[in-house]
PDB file of C-alpha atoms in Angstrom:
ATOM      1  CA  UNK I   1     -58.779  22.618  34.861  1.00  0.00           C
ATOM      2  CA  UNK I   2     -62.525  22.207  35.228  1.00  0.00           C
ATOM      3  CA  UNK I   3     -64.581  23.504  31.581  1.00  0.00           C
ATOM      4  CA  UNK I   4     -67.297  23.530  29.438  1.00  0.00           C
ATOM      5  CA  UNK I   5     -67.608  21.625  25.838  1.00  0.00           C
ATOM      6  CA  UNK I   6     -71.175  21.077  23.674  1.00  0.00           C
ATOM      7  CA  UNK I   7     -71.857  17.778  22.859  1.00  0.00           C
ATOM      8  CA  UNK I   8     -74.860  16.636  20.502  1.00  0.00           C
ATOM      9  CA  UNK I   9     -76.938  13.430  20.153  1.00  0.00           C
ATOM     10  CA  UNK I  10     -77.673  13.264  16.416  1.00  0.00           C
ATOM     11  CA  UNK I  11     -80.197  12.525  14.892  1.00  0.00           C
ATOM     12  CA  UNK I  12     -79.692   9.102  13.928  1.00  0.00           C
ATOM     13  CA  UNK I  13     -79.051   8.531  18.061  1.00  0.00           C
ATOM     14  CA  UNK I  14     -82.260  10.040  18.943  1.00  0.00           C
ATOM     15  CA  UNK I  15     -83.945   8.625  16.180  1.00  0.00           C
ATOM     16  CA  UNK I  16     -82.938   5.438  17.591  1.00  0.00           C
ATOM     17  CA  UNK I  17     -83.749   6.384  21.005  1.00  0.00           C
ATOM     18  CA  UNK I  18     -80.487   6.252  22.416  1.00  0.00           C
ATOM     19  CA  UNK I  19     -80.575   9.653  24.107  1.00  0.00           C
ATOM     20  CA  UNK I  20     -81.467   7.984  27.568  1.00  0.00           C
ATOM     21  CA  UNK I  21     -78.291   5.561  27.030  1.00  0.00           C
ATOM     22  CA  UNK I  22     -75.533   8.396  26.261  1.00  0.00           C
ATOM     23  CA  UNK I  23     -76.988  10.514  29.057  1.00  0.00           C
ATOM     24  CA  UNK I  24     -76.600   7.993  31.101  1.00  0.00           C
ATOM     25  CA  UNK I  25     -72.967   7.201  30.178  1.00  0.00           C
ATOM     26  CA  UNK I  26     -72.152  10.817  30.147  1.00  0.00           C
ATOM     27  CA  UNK I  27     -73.254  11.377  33.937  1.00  0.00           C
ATOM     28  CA  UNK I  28     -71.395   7.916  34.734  1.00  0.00           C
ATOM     29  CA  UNK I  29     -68.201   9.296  33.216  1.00  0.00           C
ATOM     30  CA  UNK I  30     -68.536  12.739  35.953  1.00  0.00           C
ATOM     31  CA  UNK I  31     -69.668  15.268  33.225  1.00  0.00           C
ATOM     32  CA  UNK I  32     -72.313  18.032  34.782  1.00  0.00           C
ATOM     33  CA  UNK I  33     -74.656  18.783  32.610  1.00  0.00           C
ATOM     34  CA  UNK I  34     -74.778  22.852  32.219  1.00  0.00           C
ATOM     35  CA  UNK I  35     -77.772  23.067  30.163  1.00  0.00           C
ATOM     36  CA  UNK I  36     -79.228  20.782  27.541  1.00  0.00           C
ATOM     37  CA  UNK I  37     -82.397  20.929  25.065  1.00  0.00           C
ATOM     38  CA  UNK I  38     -84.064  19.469  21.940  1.00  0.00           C
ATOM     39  CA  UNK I  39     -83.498  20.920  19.081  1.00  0.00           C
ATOM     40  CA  UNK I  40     -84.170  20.793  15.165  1.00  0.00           C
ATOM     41  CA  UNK I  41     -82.149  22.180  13.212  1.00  0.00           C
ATOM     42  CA  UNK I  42     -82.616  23.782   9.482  1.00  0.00           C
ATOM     43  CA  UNK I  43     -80.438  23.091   6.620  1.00  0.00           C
ATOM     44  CA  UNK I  44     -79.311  27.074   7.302  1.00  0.00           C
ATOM     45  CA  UNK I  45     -79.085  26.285  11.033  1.00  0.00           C
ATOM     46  CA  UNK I  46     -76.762  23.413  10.722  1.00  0.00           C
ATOM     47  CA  UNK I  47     -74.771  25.258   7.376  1.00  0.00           C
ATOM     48  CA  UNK I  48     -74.179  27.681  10.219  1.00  0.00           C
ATOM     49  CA  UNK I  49     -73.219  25.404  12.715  1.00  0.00           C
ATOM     50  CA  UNK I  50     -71.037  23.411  10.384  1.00  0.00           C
ATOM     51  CA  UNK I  51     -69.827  26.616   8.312  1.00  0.00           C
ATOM     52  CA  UNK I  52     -66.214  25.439   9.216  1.00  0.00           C
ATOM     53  CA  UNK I  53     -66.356  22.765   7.123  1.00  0.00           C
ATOM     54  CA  UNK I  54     -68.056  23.895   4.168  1.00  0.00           C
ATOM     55  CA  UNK I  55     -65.414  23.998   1.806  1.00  0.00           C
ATOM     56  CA  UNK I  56     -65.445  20.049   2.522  1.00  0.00           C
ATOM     57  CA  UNK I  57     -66.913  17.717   0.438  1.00  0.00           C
ATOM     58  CA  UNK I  58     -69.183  16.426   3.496  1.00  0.00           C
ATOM     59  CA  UNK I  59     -70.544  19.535   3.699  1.00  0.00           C
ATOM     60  CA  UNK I  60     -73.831  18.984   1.762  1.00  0.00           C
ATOM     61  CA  UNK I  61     -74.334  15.543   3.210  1.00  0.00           C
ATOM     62  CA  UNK I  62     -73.663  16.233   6.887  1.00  0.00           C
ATOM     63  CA  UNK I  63     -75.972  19.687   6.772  1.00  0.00           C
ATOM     64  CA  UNK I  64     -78.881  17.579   5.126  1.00  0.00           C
ATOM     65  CA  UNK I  65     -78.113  15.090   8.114  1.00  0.00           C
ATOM     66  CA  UNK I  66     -77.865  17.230  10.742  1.00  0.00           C
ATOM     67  CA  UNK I  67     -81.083  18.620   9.702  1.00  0.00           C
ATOM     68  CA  UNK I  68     -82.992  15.554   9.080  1.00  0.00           C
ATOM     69  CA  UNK I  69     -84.140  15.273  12.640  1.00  0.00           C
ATOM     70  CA  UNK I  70     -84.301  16.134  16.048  1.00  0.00           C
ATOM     71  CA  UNK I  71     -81.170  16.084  18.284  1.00  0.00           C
ATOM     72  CA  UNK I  72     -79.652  16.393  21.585  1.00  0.00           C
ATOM     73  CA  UNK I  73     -77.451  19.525  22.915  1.00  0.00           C
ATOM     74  CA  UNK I  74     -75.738  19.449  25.764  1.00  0.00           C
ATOM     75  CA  UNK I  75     -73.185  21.611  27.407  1.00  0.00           C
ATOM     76  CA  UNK I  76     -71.128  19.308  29.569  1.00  0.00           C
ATOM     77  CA  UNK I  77     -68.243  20.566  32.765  1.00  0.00           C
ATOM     78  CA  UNK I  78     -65.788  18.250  33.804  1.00  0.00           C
ATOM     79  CA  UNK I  79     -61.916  18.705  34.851  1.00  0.00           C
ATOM     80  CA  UNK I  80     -60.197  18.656  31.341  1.00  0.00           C
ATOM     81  CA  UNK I  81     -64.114  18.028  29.408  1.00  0.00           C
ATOM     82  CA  UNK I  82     -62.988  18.376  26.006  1.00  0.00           C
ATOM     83  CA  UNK I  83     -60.529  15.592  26.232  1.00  0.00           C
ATOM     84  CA  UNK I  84     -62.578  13.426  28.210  1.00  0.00           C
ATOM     85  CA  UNK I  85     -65.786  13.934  25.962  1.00  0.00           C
ATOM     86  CA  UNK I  86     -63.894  13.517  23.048  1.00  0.00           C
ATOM     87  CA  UNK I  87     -62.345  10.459  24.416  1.00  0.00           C
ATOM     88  CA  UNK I  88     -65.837   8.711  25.533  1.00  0.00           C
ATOM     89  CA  UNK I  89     -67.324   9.439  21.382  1.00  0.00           C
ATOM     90  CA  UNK I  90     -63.885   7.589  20.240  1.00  0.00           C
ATOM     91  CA  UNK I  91     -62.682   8.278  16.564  1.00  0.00           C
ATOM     92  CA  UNK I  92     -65.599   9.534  13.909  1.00  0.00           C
ATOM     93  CA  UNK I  93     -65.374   6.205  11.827  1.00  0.00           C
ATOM     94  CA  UNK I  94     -66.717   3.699  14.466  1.00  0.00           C
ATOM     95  CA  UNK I  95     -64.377   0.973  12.322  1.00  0.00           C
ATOM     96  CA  UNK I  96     -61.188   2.784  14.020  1.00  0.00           C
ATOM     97  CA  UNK I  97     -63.200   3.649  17.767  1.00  0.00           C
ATOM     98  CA  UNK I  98     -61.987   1.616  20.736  1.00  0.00           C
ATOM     99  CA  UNK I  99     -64.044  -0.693  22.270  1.00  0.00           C
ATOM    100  CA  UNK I 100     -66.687   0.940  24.996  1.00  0.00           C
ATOM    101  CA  UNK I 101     -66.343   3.935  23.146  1.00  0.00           C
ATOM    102  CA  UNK I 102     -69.965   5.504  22.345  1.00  0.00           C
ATOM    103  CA  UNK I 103     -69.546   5.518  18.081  1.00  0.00           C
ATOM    104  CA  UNK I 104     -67.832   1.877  18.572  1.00  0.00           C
ATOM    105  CA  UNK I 105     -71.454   0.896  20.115  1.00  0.00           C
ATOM    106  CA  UNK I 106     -73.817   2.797  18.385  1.00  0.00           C
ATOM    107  CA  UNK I 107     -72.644   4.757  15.152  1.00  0.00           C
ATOM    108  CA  UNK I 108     -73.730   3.451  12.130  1.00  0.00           C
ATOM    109  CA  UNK I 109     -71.156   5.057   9.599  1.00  0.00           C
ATOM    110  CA  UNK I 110     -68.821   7.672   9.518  1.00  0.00           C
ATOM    111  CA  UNK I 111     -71.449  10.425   9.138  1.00  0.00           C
ATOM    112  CA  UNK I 112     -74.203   8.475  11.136  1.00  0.00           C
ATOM    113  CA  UNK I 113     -72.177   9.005  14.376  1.00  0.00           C
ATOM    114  CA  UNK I 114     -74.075   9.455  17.252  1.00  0.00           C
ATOM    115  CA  UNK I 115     -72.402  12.138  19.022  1.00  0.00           C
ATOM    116  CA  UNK I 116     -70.474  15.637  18.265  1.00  0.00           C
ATOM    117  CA  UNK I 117     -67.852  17.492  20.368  1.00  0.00           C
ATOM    118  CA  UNK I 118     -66.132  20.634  20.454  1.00  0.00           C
ATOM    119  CA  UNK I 119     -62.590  19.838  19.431  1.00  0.00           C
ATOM    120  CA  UNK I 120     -60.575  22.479  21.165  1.00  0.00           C
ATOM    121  CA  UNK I 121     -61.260  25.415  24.173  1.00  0.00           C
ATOM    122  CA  UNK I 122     -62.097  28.176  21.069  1.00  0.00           C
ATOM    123  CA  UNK I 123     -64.504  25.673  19.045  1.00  0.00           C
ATOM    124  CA  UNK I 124     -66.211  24.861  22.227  1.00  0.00           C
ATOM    125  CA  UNK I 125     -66.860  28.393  23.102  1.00  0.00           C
ATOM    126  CA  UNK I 126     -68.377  29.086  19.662  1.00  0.00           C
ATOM    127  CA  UNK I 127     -70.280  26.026  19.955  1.00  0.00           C
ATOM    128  CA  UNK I 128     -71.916  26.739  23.600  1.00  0.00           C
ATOM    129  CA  UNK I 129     -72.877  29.682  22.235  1.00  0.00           C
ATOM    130  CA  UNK I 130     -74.384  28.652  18.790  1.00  0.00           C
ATOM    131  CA  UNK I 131     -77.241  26.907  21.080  1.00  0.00           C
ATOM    132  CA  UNK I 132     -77.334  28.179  24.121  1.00  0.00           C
ATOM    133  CA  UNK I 133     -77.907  31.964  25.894  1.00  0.00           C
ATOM    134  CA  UNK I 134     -75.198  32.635  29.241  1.00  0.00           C
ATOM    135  CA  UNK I 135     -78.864  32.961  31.314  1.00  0.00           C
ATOM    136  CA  UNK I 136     -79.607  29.325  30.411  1.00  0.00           C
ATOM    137  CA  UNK I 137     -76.157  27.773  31.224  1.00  0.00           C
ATOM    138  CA  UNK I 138     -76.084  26.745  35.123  1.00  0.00           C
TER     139      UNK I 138
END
C-alpha cells in the first residue's frame, strides 16, 4: 500500500550539514519526496508539535532542541513508507540502531538524533499536516 509519512532532519543534522547525505539516502531507498522545506521552529511550535509527549520528562529538553535550529521537513511516499522510513532512522538511541541505519551513522545521543518519523498511519497524518498545506503536497 503506497503512503505518505513526515520525516525531519534535526537540527543537530542540519547543523552538521548532513541534510544533502539523508536526502540522498532517502531517494536511494525509493521514497518520493511530496513536499519538503526549511523550517525553524519556536519553543510553542515544537510544544505543539511534540504536545504528545509532554507529560514526559523529555519534554522540556526535546522542545528547547527542536527549537534550537533550523531543520528539515519532508513528506516522503513509498509502498508501506512508515515502516520503511522508520526502518532506515533505526532505534532512537543510536547505541541499540543497526548498522547502516541513519542514527547508527550520524546521531549523537538519544535526543541528538538526526531524523524523526511518524510512527503510525494517524500520527503521520497529523504530522503532514502540522507543516504542510494539501496545495503544497505533490
Amino acid at each position: 500500500m503506497i503512503e505518505r509519512t513526515l520525516a525531519i532532519i534535526k537540527p543537530d543534522a542540519v547543523e552538521r550539514r548532513l541534510t544533502g547525505t539523508i536526502i540522498a539516502r532517502i531517494e536511494a531507498e525509493g521514497f518520493q519526496i511530496r513536499a519538503m522545506k526549511r523550517v525553524h521552529l519556536s519553543k510553542a511550535q515544537a510544544e505543539g508539535f511534540y504536545a504528545v509527549h509532554r507529560e514526559r520528562p523529555f519534554f522540556a529538553s526535546l522542545t528547547a532542541f527542536m527549537s534550537s535550529g533550523p531543520a528539515i521537513v519532508v513528506v516522503l511516499e513509498s509502498a508501506d513508507a512508515i515502516r520503511k522510513w522508520r526502518a532506515l532512522m533505526g532505534a532512537t538511541d543510536p547505541a541499540k540502531a543497526d548498522p547502516g541505519t541513519l542514527r547508527k551513522e550520524f546521531a549523537q545521543s538519544i535526543e541528538r538524533n538526526a531524523t524523526h518519523g511518524s510512527d503510525a498511519p494517524d500520527t503521520a497524518a497529523y504530522e503532514i499536516g502540522y507543516f504542510f498545506s494539501g496545495t503544497e503536497l505533490i
